[in-house]
mmCIF file with all atom_site columns, C-alpha atoms in Angstrom:
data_model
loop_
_atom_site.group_PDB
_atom_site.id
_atom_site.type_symbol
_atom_site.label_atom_id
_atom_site.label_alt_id
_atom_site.label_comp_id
_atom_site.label_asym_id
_atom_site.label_entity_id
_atom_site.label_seq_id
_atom_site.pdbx_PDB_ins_code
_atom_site.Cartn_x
_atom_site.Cartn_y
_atom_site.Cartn_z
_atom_site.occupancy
_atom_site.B_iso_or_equiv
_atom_site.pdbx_formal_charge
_atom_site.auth_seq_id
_atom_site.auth_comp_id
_atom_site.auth_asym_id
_atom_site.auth_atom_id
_atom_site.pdbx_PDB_model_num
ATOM 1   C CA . UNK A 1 1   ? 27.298  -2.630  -20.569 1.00 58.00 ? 26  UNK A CA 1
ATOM 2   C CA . UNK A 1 2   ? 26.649  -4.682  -23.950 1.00 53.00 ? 27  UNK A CA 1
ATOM 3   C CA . UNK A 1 3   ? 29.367  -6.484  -25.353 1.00 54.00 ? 28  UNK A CA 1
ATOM 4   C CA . UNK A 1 4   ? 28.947  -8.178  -28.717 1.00 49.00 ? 29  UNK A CA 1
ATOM 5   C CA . UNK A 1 5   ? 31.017  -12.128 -29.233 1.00 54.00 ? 30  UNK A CA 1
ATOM 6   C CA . UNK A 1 6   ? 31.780  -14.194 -31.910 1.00 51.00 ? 31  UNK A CA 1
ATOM 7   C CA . UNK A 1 7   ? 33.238  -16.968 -31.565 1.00 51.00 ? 32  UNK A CA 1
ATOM 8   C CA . UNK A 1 8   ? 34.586  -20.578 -33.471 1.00 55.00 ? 33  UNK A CA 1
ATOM 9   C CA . UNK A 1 9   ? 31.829  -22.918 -32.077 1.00 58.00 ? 34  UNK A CA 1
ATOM 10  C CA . UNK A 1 10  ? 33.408  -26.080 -30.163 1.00 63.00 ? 35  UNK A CA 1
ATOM 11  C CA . UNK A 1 11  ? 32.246  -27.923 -27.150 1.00 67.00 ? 36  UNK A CA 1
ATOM 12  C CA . UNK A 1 12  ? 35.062  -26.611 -25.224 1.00 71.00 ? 37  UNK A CA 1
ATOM 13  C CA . UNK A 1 13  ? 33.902  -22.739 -25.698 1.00 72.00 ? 38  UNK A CA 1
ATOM 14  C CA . UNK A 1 14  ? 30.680  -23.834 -25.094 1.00 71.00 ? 39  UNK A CA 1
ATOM 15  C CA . UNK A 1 15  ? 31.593  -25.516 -21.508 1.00 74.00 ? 40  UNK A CA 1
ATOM 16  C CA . UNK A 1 16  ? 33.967  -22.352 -20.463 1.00 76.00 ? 41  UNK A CA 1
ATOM 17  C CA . UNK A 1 17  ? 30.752  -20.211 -21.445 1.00 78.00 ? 42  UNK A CA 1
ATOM 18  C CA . UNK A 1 18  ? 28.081  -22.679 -19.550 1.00 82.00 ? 43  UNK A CA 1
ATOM 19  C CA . UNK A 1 19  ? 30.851  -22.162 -16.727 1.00 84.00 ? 44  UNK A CA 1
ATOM 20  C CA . UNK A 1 20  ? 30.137  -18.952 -16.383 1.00 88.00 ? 45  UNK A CA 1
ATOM 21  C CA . UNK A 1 21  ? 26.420  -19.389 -16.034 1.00 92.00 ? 46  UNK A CA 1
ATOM 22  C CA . UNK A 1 22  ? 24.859  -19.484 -12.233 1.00 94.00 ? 47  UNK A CA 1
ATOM 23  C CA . UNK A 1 23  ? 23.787  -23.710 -11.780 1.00 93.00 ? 48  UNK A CA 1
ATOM 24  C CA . UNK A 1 24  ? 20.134  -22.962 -11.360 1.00 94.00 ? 49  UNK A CA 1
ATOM 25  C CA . UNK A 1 25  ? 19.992  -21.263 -14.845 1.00 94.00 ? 50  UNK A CA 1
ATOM 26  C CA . UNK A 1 26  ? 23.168  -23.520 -15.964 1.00 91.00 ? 51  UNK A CA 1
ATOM 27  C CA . UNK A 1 27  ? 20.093  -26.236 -17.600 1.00 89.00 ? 52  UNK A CA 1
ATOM 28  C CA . UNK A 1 28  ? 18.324  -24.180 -19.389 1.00 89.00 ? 53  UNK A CA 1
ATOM 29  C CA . UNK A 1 29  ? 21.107  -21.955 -21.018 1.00 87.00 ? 54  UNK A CA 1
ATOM 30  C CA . UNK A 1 30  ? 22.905  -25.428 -21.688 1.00 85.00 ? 55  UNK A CA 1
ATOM 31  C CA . UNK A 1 31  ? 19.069  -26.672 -23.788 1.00 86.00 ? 56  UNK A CA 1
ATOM 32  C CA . UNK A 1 32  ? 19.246  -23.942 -25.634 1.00 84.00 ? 57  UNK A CA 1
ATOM 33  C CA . UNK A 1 33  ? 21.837  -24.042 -27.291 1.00 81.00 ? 58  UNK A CA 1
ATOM 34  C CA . UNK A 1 34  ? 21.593  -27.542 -28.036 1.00 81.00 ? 59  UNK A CA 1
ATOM 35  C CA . UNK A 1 35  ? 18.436  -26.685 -29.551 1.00 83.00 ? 60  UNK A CA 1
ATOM 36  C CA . UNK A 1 36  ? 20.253  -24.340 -32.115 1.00 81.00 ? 61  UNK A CA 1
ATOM 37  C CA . UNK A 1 37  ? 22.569  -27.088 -32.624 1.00 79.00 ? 62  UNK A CA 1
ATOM 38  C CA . UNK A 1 38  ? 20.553  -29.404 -33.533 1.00 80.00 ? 63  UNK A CA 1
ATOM 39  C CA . UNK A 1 39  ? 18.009  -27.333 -35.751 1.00 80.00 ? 64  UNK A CA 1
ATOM 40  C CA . UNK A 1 40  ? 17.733  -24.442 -37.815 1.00 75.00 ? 65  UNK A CA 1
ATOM 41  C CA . UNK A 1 41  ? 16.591  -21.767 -35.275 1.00 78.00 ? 66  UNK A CA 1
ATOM 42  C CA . UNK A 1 42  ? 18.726  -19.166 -33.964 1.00 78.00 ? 67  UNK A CA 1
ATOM 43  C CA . UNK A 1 43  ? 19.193  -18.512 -30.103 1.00 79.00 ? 68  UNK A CA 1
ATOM 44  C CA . UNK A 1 44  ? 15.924  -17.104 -28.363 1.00 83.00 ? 69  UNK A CA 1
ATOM 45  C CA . UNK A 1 45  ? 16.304  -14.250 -26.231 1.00 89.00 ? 70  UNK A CA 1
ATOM 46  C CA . UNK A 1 46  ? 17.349  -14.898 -22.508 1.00 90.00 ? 71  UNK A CA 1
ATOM 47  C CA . UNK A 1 47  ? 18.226  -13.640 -19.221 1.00 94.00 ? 72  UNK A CA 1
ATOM 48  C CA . UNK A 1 48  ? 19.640  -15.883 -16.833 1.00 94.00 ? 73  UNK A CA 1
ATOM 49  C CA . UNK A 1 49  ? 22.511  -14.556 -14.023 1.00 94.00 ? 74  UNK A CA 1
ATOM 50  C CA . UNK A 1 50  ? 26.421  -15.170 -14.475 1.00 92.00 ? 75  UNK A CA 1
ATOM 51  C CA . UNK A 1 51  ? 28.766  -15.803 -11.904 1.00 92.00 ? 76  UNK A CA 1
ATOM 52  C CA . UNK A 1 52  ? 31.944  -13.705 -11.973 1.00 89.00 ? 77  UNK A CA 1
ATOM 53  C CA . UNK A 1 53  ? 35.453  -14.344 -10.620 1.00 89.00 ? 78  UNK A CA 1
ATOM 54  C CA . UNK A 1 54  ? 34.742  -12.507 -7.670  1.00 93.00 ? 79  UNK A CA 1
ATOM 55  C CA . UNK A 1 55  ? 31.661  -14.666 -6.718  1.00 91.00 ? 80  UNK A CA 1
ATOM 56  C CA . UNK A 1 56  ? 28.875  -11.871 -7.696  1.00 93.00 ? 81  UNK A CA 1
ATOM 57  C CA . UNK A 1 57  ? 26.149  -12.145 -9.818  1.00 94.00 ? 82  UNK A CA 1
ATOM 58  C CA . UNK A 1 58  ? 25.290  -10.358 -12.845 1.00 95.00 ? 83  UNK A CA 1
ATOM 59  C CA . UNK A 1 59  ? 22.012  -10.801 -15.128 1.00 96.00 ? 84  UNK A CA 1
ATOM 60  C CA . UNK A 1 60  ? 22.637  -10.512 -18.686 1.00 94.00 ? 85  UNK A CA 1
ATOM 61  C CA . UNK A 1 61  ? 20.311  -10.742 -21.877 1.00 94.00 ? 86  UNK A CA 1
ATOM 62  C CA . UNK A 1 62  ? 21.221  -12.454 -24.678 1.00 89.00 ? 87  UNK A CA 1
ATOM 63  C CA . UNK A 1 63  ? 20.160  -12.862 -28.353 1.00 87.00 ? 88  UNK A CA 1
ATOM 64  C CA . UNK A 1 64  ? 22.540  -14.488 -30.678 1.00 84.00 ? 89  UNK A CA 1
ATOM 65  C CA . UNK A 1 65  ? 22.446  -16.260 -34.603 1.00 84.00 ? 90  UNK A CA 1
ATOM 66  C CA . UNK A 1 66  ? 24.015  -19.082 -35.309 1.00 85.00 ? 91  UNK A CA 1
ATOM 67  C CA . UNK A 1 67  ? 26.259  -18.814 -38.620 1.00 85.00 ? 92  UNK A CA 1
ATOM 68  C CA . UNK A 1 68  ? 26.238  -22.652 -40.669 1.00 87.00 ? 93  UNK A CA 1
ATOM 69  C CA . UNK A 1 69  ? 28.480  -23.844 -43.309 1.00 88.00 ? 94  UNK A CA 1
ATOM 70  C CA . UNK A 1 70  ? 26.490  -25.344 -46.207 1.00 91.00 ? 95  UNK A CA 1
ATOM 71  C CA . UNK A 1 71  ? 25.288  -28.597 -44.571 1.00 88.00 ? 96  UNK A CA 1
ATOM 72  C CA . UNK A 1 72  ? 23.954  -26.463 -42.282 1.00 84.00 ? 97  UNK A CA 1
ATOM 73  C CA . UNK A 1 73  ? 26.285  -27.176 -39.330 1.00 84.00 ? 98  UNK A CA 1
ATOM 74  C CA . UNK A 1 74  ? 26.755  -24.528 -37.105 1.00 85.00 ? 99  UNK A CA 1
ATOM 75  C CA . UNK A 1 75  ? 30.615  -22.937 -37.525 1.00 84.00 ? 100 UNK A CA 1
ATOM 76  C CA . UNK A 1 76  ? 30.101  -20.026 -35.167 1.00 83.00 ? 101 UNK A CA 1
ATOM 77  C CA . UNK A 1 77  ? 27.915  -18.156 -32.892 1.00 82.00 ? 102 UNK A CA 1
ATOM 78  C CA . UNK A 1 78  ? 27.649  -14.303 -32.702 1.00 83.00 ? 103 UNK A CA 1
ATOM 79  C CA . UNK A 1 79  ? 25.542  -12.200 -30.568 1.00 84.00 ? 104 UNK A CA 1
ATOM 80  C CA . UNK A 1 80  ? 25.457  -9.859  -27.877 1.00 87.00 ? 105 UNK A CA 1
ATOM 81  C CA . UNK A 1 81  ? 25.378  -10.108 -23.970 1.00 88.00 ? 106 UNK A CA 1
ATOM 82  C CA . UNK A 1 82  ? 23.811  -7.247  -22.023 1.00 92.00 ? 107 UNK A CA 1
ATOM 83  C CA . UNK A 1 83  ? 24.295  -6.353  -18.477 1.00 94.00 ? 108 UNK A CA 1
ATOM 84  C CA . UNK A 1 84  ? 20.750  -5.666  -16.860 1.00 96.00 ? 109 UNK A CA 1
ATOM 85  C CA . UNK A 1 85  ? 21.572  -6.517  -13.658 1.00 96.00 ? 110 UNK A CA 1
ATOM 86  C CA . UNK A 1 86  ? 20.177  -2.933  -12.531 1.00 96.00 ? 111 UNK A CA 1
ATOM 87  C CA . UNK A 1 87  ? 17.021  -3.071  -14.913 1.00 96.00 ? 112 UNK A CA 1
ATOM 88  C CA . UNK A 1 88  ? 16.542  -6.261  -12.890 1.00 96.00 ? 113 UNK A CA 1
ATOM 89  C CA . UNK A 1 89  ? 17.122  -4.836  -9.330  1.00 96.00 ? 114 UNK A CA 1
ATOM 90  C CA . UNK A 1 90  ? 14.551  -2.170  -9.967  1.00 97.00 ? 115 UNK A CA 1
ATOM 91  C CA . UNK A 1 91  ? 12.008  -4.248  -11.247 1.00 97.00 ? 116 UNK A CA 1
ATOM 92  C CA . UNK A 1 92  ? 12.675  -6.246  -8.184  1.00 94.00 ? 117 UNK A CA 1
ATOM 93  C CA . UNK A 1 93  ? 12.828  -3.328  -6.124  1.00 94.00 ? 118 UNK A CA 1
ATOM 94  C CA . UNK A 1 94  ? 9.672   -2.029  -7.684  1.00 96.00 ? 119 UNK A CA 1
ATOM 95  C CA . UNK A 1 95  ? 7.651   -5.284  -6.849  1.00 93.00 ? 120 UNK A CA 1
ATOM 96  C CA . UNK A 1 96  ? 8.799   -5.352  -2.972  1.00 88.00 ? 121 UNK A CA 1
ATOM 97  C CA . UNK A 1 97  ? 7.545   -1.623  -3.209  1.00 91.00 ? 122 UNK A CA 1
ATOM 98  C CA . UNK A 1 98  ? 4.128   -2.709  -4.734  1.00 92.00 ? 123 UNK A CA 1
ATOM 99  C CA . UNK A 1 99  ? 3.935   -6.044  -2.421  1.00 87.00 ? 124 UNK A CA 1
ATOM 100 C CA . UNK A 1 100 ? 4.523   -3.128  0.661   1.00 85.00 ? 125 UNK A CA 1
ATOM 101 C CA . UNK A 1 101 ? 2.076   -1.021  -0.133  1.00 88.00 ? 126 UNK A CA 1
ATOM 102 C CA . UNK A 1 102 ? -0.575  -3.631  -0.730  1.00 88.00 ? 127 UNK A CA 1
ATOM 103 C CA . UNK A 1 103 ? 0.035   -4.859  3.080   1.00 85.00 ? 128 UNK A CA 1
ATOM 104 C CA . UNK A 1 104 ? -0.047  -1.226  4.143   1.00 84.00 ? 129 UNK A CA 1
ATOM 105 C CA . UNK A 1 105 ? -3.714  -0.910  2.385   1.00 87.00 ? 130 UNK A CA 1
ATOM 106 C CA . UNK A 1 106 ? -4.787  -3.912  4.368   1.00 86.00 ? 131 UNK A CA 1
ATOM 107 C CA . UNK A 1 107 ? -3.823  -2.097  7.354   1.00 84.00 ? 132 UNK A CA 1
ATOM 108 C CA . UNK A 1 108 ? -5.375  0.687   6.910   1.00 85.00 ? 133 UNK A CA 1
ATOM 109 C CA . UNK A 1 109 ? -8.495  -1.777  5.858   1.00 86.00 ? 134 UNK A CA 1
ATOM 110 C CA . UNK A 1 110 ? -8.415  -3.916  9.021   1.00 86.00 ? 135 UNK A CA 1
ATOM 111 C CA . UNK A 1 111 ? -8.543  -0.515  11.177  1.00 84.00 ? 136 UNK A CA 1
ATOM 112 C CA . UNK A 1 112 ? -11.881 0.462   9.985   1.00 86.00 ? 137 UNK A CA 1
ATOM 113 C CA . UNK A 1 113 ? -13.422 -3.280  10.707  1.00 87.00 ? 138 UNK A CA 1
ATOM 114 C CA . UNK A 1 114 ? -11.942 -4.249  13.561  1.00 86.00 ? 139 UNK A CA 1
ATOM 115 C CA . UNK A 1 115 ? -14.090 -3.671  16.912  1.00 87.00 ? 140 UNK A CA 1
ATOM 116 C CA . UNK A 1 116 ? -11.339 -4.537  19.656  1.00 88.00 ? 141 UNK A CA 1
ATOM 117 C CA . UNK A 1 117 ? -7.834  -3.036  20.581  1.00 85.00 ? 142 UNK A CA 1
ATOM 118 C CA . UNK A 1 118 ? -6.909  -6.400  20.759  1.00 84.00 ? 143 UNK A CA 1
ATOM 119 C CA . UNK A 1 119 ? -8.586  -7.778  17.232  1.00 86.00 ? 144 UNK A CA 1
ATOM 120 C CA . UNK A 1 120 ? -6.896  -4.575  15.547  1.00 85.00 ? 145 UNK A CA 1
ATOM 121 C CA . UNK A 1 121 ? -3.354  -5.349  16.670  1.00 83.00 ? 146 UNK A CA 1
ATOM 122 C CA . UNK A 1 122 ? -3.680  -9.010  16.267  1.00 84.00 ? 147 UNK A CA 1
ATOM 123 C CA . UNK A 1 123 ? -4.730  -8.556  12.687  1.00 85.00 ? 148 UNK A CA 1
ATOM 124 C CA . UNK A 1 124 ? -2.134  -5.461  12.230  1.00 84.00 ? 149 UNK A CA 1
ATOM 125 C CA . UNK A 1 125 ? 0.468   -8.269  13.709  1.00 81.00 ? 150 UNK A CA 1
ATOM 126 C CA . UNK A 1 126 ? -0.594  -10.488 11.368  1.00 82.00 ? 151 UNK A CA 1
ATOM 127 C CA . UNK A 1 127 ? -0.344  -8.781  8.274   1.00 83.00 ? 152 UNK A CA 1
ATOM 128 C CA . UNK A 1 128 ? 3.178   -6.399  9.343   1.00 80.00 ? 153 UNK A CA 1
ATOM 129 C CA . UNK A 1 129 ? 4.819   -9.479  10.392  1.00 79.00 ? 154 UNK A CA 1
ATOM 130 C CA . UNK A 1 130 ? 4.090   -11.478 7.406   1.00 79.00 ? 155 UNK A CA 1
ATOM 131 C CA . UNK A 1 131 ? 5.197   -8.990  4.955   1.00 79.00 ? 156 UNK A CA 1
ATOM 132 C CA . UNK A 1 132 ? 7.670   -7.152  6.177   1.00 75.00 ? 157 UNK A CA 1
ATOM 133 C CA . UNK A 1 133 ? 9.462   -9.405  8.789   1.00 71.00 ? 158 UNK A CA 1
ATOM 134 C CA . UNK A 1 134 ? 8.615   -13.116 7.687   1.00 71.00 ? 159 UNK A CA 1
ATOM 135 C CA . UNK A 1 135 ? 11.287  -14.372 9.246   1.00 71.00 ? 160 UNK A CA 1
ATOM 136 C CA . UNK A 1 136 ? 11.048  -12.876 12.674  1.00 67.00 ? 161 UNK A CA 1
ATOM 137 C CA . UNK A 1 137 ? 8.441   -10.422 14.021  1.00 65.00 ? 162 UNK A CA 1
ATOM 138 C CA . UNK A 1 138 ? 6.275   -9.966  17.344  1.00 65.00 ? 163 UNK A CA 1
ATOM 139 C CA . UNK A 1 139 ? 4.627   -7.958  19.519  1.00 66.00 ? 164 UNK A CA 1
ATOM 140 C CA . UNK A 1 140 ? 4.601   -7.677  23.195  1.00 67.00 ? 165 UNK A CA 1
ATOM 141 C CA . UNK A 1 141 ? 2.345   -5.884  25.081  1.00 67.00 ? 166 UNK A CA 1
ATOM 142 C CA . UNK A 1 142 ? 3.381   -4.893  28.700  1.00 70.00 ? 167 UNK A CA 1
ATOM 143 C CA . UNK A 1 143 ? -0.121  -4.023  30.608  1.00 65.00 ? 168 UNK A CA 1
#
């Protein structure tokens, strides 16, 4: 979904907009547009997550130019907003993938070195627990 906006600049758009931002990116969103208030430059381009009514998030891009009056203050803003929140969730999805296979490698590494049972499954252990459980994985072996 892209959906273009134009809108009369005023502090009270821009607060309703910076609403809609998620805090950790609120900051940065919030700089940049100063910075296009208080120079010549246009917005960069930027993704950053929203927050809708419904509590979920959604990344967008943005690029937008800021339209002045002829003392150069700005009078509106008009642009586009772009919902990549499944670009985003592949890429992510992509990297786990890569991150996976990397640890499975290692596996298959640590079984040619290893001299022991008990060296290989520490090591295996080590590395399956760490990447694909971090939060809770274990072994226990019953003799």
């Amino acid at each position: 979904m892209c959906s273009a906006f134009l809108f009369p600049h005023s502090e009270r758009r821009m607060r309703l907009f910076s609403h809609w931002v998620r805090p950790q990116d609120r900051t940065t969103v919030d700089e940049s547009v100063r910075r296009v208030m208080a120079s010549a430059e246009d917005l960069r381009p930027a993704e950053f997550c929203i927050v809708r009514p419904d509590g979920s998030l959604r990344w967008v891009a943005t690029i937008g130019t800021a339209m002045r009056d002829e003392r150069g203050t700005v009078t509106r803003i008009i642009g586009t907003i772009t919902d990549i929140t499944e670009r985003i969730e592949n890429e992510q999805a992509l990297q786990r993938q890569v991150f996976e296979l990397r640890a499975l490698s290692s596996v298959g590494l640590i079984c040619t070195q290893t001299d022991t049972m008990d060296d290989l499954l520490s090591q295996v252990t080590e590395v399956v627990g760490s990447t694909f459980y971090p939060d809770h994985f274990g072994v226990l072996l019953i003799d």
